[in-house]
């Protein structure tokens, strides 16, 4: 039987399954709509799809490093309770290891095979089993002579609420030692970029405009104002760039100076925080209880 677009649309609306899953279900059941629904339910796809609209802002960042390549993968769940689940943590670990081998971005990672099946399918099955929506949201890849990783608020080895990668040039043993300290610094300070040259131009312009307006309100001569702006922008760069920041381990030196003293050069970094940028729905527990009592 020919599978039409209208049939696929109807099945998607009935079950909430994805287009390709709906089409496959109809193909497998020779166009029998009821059997296709059951096929999706059997595979856990319909159940997973019904959860796809729920906000997944908790979860873990998993990091993995090997041979000058490091990855940080963010896998989100709806609740922190699930992030403590051993099955969820194993999934984070396996996906990070798969990403380390081949993935270049999150879409490639979703299509990469894990235990003989695409990561996206493995994740769909996990949603059905565990009972919460999950999102494979971000992948950061970092390459360099030596890559050092660090996780803050670790839930298990190699995963936590904040994942950091640092790339360094220089003696590998020294890079591991100092790199770990710099990674902890990055977790704490959240630099906007490696250096002034890497900063987003729009961020620089916005800061300069604000500082210029503040300086001009002082009423000082233009020549003095220019010097004020120059000084304030220098301070801004020191605060937001990794290499310009005062090293938390030794505030008497910058990160760049600390690396240089160790015979190292920091060439890149990545910092991934669970749920960063996701708008979380605020739960009003009192209102929820009141609503429940009113409906009783």
Coordinates of N, CA and C in Angstrom, one line a residue, residues 60-206:
X60 N 23.4 16.8 32.9 CA 24.8 16.8 33.2 C 25.7 17.2 31.9
X61 N 26.9 17.6 32.2 CA 27.8 17.8 31.1 C 28.9 16.7 31.3
X62 N 29.1 16.0 30.2 CA 30.1 14.9 30.2 C 31.3 15.3 29.5
X63 N 32.5 15.1 30.0 CA 33.8 15.4 29.3 C 34.6 14.2 29.0
X64 N 35.3 14.2 27.9 CA 36.2 13.1 27.6 C 37.4 13.6 26.8
X65 N 38.5 13.1 27.1 CA 39.8 13.6 26.4 C 40.6 12.4 26.0
X66 N 41.2 12.5 24.8 CA 42.2 11.5 24.3 C 43.0 12.1 23.2
X67 N 44.3 11.9 23.3 CA 45.2 12.3 22.2 C 45.0 13.7 21.6
X68 N 45.1 14.7 22.4 CA 45.0 16.0 21.9 C 43.6 16.5 21.5
X69 N 42.6 15.7 21.8 CA 41.2 16.1 21.5 C 40.3 15.9 22.7
X70 N 39.5 16.9 23.0 CA 38.6 16.9 24.1 C 37.2 17.2 23.7
X71 N 36.2 16.7 24.3 CA 34.8 17.0 24.0 C 34.0 17.3 25.3
X72 N 33.1 18.2 25.3 CA 32.1 18.4 26.4 C 30.7 18.3 25.8
X73 N 29.9 17.4 26.3 CA 28.6 17.1 25.8 C 27.6 17.5 26.9
X74 N 26.6 18.2 26.5 CA 25.5 18.5 27.5 C 24.3 17.7 27.1
X75 N 23.9 16.8 28.1 CA 22.6 16.1 28.0 C 21.7 16.5 29.1
X76 N 20.5 17.1 28.6 CA 19.6 17.6 29.6 C 18.5 16.6 29.9
X77 N 18.0 16.8 31.2 CA 16.8 16.1 31.6 C 15.9 17.1 32.3
X78 N 14.7 16.6 32.6 CA 13.7 17.6 33.3 C 14.0 17.8 34.7
X79 N 14.5 16.8 35.4 CA 14.8 17.0 36.8 C 16.2 16.6 37.2
X80 N 16.7 17.1 38.3 CA 18.0 16.8 38.8 C 18.0 15.3 39.3
X81 N 16.8 14.8 39.7 CA 16.7 13.5 40.2 C 17.2 12.5 39.1
X82 N 16.7 12.7 37.9 CA 17.1 11.8 36.8 C 18.6 11.9 36.5
X83 N 19.2 13.1 36.7 CA 20.6 13.3 36.5 C 21.5 12.5 37.4
X84 N 20.9 12.1 38.5 CA 21.6 11.2 39.5 C 21.3 9.7 39.2
X85 N 20.5 9.4 38.2 CA 20.2 8.1 37.8 C 21.4 7.4 37.1
X86 N 21.7 6.2 37.5 CA 22.9 5.5 37.0 C 22.8 5.3 35.5
X87 N 21.6 5.0 35.0 CA 21.4 4.8 33.6 C 21.6 6.0 32.8
X88 N 21.1 7.2 33.3 CA 21.3 8.5 32.7 C 22.8 8.8 32.6
X89 N 23.5 8.6 33.7 CA 24.9 8.9 33.8 C 25.7 8.0 32.8
X90 N 25.3 6.7 32.7 CA 26.0 5.8 31.7 C 25.8 6.3 30.3
X91 N 24.6 6.8 30.0 CA 24.3 7.4 28.7 C 25.2 8.6 28.4
X92 N 25.3 9.5 29.4 CA 26.2 10.6 29.2 C 27.6 10.2 28.9
X93 N 28.1 9.2 29.6 CA 29.5 8.7 29.5 C 29.6 8.1 28.1
X94 N 28.7 7.3 27.6 CA 28.8 6.6 26.3 C 28.7 7.7 25.2
X95 N 27.8 8.6 25.3 CA 27.7 9.6 24.2 C 29.0 10.5 24.2
X96 N 29.5 10.8 25.3 CA 30.8 11.6 25.3 C 31.9 10.8 24.6
X97 N 32.0 9.5 24.9 CA 33.0 8.7 24.3 C 32.8 8.6 22.8
X98 N 31.6 8.5 22.3 CA 31.3 8.4 20.9 C 31.7 9.7 20.2
X99 N 31.3 10.8 20.9 CA 31.6 12.2 20.4 C 33.2 12.4 20.2
X100 N 33.9 11.8 21.1 CA 35.4 11.9 21.1 C 35.9 11.3 19.9
X101 N 35.3 10.2 19.4 CA 35.8 9.5 18.2 C 35.6 10.2 16.9
X102 N 34.4 10.7 16.7 CA 34.0 11.2 15.4 C 33.3 12.5 15.3
X103 N 32.5 12.9 16.3 CA 31.6 14.0 16.1 C 32.3 15.3 16.0
X104 N 31.7 16.2 15.2 CA 32.2 17.6 15.0 C 31.2 18.6 15.5
X105 N 29.9 18.2 15.5 CA 28.8 19.1 16.1 C 27.7 18.2 16.6
X106 N 26.7 18.8 17.2 CA 25.7 18.0 17.9 C 24.8 17.2 16.9
X107 N 24.6 17.7 15.7 CA 23.8 17.0 14.7 C 24.5 15.8 14.2
X108 N 25.8 15.9 14.0 CA 26.6 14.8 13.6 C 26.6 13.7 14.7
X109 N 26.7 14.2 15.9 CA 26.7 13.3 17.1 C 25.4 12.5 17.1
X110 N 24.3 13.2 16.9 CA 22.9 12.5 17.0 C 22.9 11.4 16.0
X111 N 23.5 11.5 14.8 CA 23.5 10.5 13.7 C 24.5 9.4 13.9
X112 N 25.5 9.7 14.8 CA 26.6 8.7 15.0 C 26.1 7.5 15.7
X113 N 26.6 6.3 15.4 CA 26.1 5.1 16.0 C 26.7 4.8 17.4
X114 N 25.8 4.4 18.3 CA 26.2 4.0 19.6 C 25.6 2.6 19.8
X115 N 26.5 1.6 20.0 CA 26.1 0.2 20.1 C 25.2 -0.2 18.9
X116 N 25.6 0.2 17.7 CA 24.9 -0.2 16.5 C 23.7 0.6 16.1
X117 N 23.4 1.7 16.8 CA 22.2 2.5 16.5 C 22.5 3.9 16.6
X118 N 21.9 4.8 15.9 CA 22.1 6.3 16.0 C 21.9 6.7 17.4
X119 N 22.7 7.7 17.9 CA 22.6 8.2 19.2 C 21.2 8.7 19.5
X120 N 20.6 9.4 18.5 CA 19.2 9.9 18.6 C 18.2 8.9 18.9
X121 N 18.3 7.7 18.3 CA 17.4 6.6 18.6 C 17.6 6.0 20.0
X122 N 18.9 5.9 20.4 CA 19.2 5.4 21.7 C 18.6 6.4 22.8
X123 N 18.7 7.6 22.5 CA 18.2 8.6 23.4 C 16.6 8.5 23.5
X124 N 16.0 8.3 22.4 CA 14.5 8.2 22.3 C 14.1 7.0 23.2
X125 N 14.8 5.9 23.1 CA 14.5 4.7 23.9 C 14.7 5.0 25.4
X126 N 15.7 5.8 25.7 CA 16.0 6.1 27.1 C 14.9 7.0 27.7
X127 N 14.3 7.9 26.8 CA 13.2 8.8 27.3 C 12.0 7.9 27.6
X128 N 11.7 6.9 26.8 CA 10.6 6.0 27.1 C 10.8 5.2 28.4
X129 N 12.0 4.7 28.6 CA 12.3 3.9 29.8 C 12.3 4.7 31.0
X130 N 13.0 5.8 31.0 CA 13.2 6.6 32.2 C 12.0 7.5 32.5
X131 N 11.3 7.9 31.5 CA 10.0 8.6 31.7 C 10.1 10.1 31.8
X132 N 11.2 10.7 31.3 CA 11.4 12.2 31.3 C 11.9 12.6 29.9
X133 N 11.6 13.8 29.5 CA 12.1 14.3 28.3 C 13.6 14.6 28.5
X134 N 14.4 14.3 27.4 CA 15.9 14.5 27.5 C 16.3 15.2 26.2
X135 N 17.3 16.0 26.2 CA 17.7 16.7 25.1 C 19.3 16.7 25.0
X136 N 19.8 16.2 23.8 CA 21.2 16.3 23.6 C 21.4 17.7 23.0
X137 N 21.8 18.6 23.8 CA 21.7 20.0 23.4 C 23.0 20.6 22.8
X138 N 24.1 20.3 23.4 CA 25.4 21.0 22.9 C 26.6 20.0 22.9
X139 N 27.5 20.3 22.0 CA 28.7 19.6 21.9 C 29.8 20.6 21.6
X140 N 30.8 20.6 22.5 CA 32.0 21.5 22.2 C 33.2 20.6 22.0
X141 N 33.9 20.8 20.9 CA 35.1 20.0 20.6 C 36.3 21.0 20.7
X142 N 37.4 20.5 21.4 CA 38.6 21.3 21.5 C 39.8 20.5 21.2
X143 N 40.7 21.0 20.4 CA 41.9 20.2 20.0 C 43.2 21.1 20.3
X144 N 44.3 20.4 20.6 CA 45.5 21.1 20.9 C 46.6 20.1 21.3
X145 N 47.8 20.6 21.6 CA 48.9 19.7 22.0 C 48.5 18.9 23.2
X146 N 48.0 19.6 24.2 CA 47.5 18.9 25.5 C 46.1 19.4 25.8
X147 N 45.2 18.5 26.1 CA 43.9 19.0 26.5 C 43.6 18.5 27.9
X148 N 43.2 19.4 28.8 CA 42.9 19.1 30.2 C 41.5 19.3 30.4
X149 N 40.8 18.4 31.2 CA 39.4 18.6 31.5 C 39.2 18.8 33.0
X150 N 38.1 19.3 33.3 CA 37.7 19.5 34.7 C 36.1 19.6 34.8
X151 N 35.6 18.9 35.8 CA 34.1 19.1 36.0 C 33.9 19.6 37.4
X152 N 33.0 20.6 37.5 CA 32.6 21.2 38.8 C 31.3 20.6 39.2
X153 N 31.1 20.4 40.5 CA 29.9 19.7 41.1 C 29.7 18.3 40.4
X154 N 30.8 17.5 40.5 CA 30.8 16.2 39.8 C 29.7 15.3 40.4
X155 N 29.0 14.7 39.5 CA 28.0 13.7 39.9 C 28.6 12.3 39.8
X156 N 29.6 12.1 38.9 CA 30.3 10.9 38.7 C 31.6 11.3 38.0
X157 N 32.5 10.3 37.8 CA 33.8 10.7 37.1 C 33.5 11.2 35.7
X158 N 34.1 12.3 35.4 CA 33.9 12.9 34.0 C 32.6 13.5 33.7
X159 N 31.8 13.8 34.7 CA 30.5 14.5 34.4 C 30.1 15.3 35.7
X160 N 29.5 16.5 35.4 CA 29.0 17.3 36.4 C 28.2 18.5 35.9
X161 N 28.0 19.5 36.7 CA 27.1 20.6 36.3 C 27.9 21.6 35.4
X162 N 29.2 21.7 35.6 CA 30.0 22.6 34.7 C 31.2 21.7 34.2
X163 N 31.3 21.7 32.9 CA 32.4 21.0 32.2 C 33.4 22.0 31.6
X164 N 34.7 21.8 31.8 CA 35.7 22.7 31.2 C 36.7 21.9 30.5
X165 N 37.2 22.5 29.3 CA 38.3 21.9 28.6 C 39.3 23.1 28.4
X166 N 40.6 22.8 28.5 CA 41.6 23.7 28.2 C 42.7 23.1 27.3
X167 N 43.1 23.9 26.3 CA 44.2 23.4 25.4 C 45.4 24.2 25.7
X168 N 46.6 23.5 25.8 CA 47.8 24.1 26.1 C 49.0 23.6 25.2
X169 N 50.0 24.4 25.0 CA 51.2 24.0 24.4 C 52.3 24.0 25.5
X170 N 53.3 23.1 25.3 CA 54.4 23.0 26.3 C 54.5 21.7 26.9
X171 N 55.4 21.5 27.9 CA 55.6 20.3 28.5 C 54.3 19.6 29.0
X172 N 54.1 18.4 28.6 CA 52.8 17.7 28.8 C 52.5 17.5 30.3
X173 N 53.5 17.1 31.1 CA 53.3 16.9 32.5 C 53.0 18.2 33.2
X174 N 53.7 19.3 32.8 CA 53.4 20.6 33.4 C 52.0 21.1 32.9
X175 N 51.7 20.8 31.7 CA 50.4 21.2 31.1 C 49.3 20.6 31.9
X176 N 49.4 19.3 32.3 CA 48.4 18.6 33.1 C 48.2 19.3 34.4
X177 N 49.3 19.6 35.1 CA 49.3 20.2 36.4 C 48.7 21.6 36.4
X178 N 49.3 22.5 35.6 CA 48.8 23.9 35.6 C 47.5 24.0 34.8
X179 N 47.3 23.1 33.8 CA 46.0 23.1 33.1 C 44.8 22.9 34.0
X180 N 45.0 22.0 34.9 CA 43.9 21.7 35.9 C 43.5 22.9 36.7
X181 N 44.6 23.6 37.1 CA 44.3 24.9 37.9 C 43.6 25.9 37.0
X182 N 44.1 26.0 35.8 CA 43.4 27.0 34.9 C 42.0 26.6 34.6
X183 N 41.8 25.3 34.4 CA 40.4 24.8 34.2 C 39.5 25.2 35.4
X184 N 40.0 25.0 36.6 CA 39.2 25.4 37.8 C 38.9 26.9 37.8
X185 N 39.9 27.7 37.4 CA 39.8 29.1 37.3 C 38.7 29.5 36.3
X186 N 38.6 28.8 35.1 CA 37.6 29.0 34.1 C 36.2 28.7 34.7
X187 N 36.1 27.6 35.4 CA 34.8 27.2 36.0 C 34.3 28.3 36.9
X188 N 35.2 28.9 37.6 CA 34.9 29.9 38.6 C 34.6 31.3 38.0
X189 N 35.3 31.7 37.0 CA 35.3 33.1 36.5 C 34.5 33.3 35.3
X190 N 34.2 32.2 34.5 CA 33.5 32.3 33.2 C 33.9 33.4 32.3
X191 N 35.2 33.3 31.8 CA 35.7 34.3 30.9 C 34.9 34.3 29.6
X192 N 34.8 35.5 28.9 CA 34.0 35.6 27.7 C 34.8 35.1 26.5
X193 N 36.1 35.2 26.6 CA 37.0 34.7 25.5 C 38.4 34.5 26.0
X194 N 39.2 33.9 25.1 CA 40.6 33.6 25.4 C 41.4 34.9 25.6
X195 N 41.2 35.8 24.6 CA 42.0 37.1 24.6 C 41.2 38.2 24.0
X196 N 41.7 39.4 24.0 CA 41.0 40.5 23.5 C 40.6 40.3 22.0
X197 N 41.5 39.7 21.3 CA 41.3 39.5 19.9 C 40.2 38.6 19.6
X198 N 39.8 37.7 20.5 CA 38.7 36.7 20.3 C 37.4 37.2 20.8
X199 N 37.3 38.4 21.4 CA 36.1 38.9 22.0 C 35.1 39.3 20.9
X200 N 33.8 39.0 21.1 CA 32.7 39.4 20.2 C 32.8 40.9 20.0
X201 N 32.9 41.4 18.7 CA 33.0 42.8 18.4 C 31.8 43.6 18.9
X202 N 30.6 43.0 18.9 CA 29.4 43.7 19.3 C 29.4 43.9 20.8
X203 N 30.0 42.9 21.6 CA 30.1 43.1 23.0 C 31.1 44.2 23.4
X204 N 32.2 44.3 22.6 CA 33.2 45.3 22.8 C 32.6 46.7 22.6
X205 N 31.9 46.8 21.4 CA 31.3 48.1 21.1 C 30.2 48.6 22.1
X206 N 29.4 47.6 22.6 CA 28.4 47.9 23.5 C 29.0 48.4 24.8

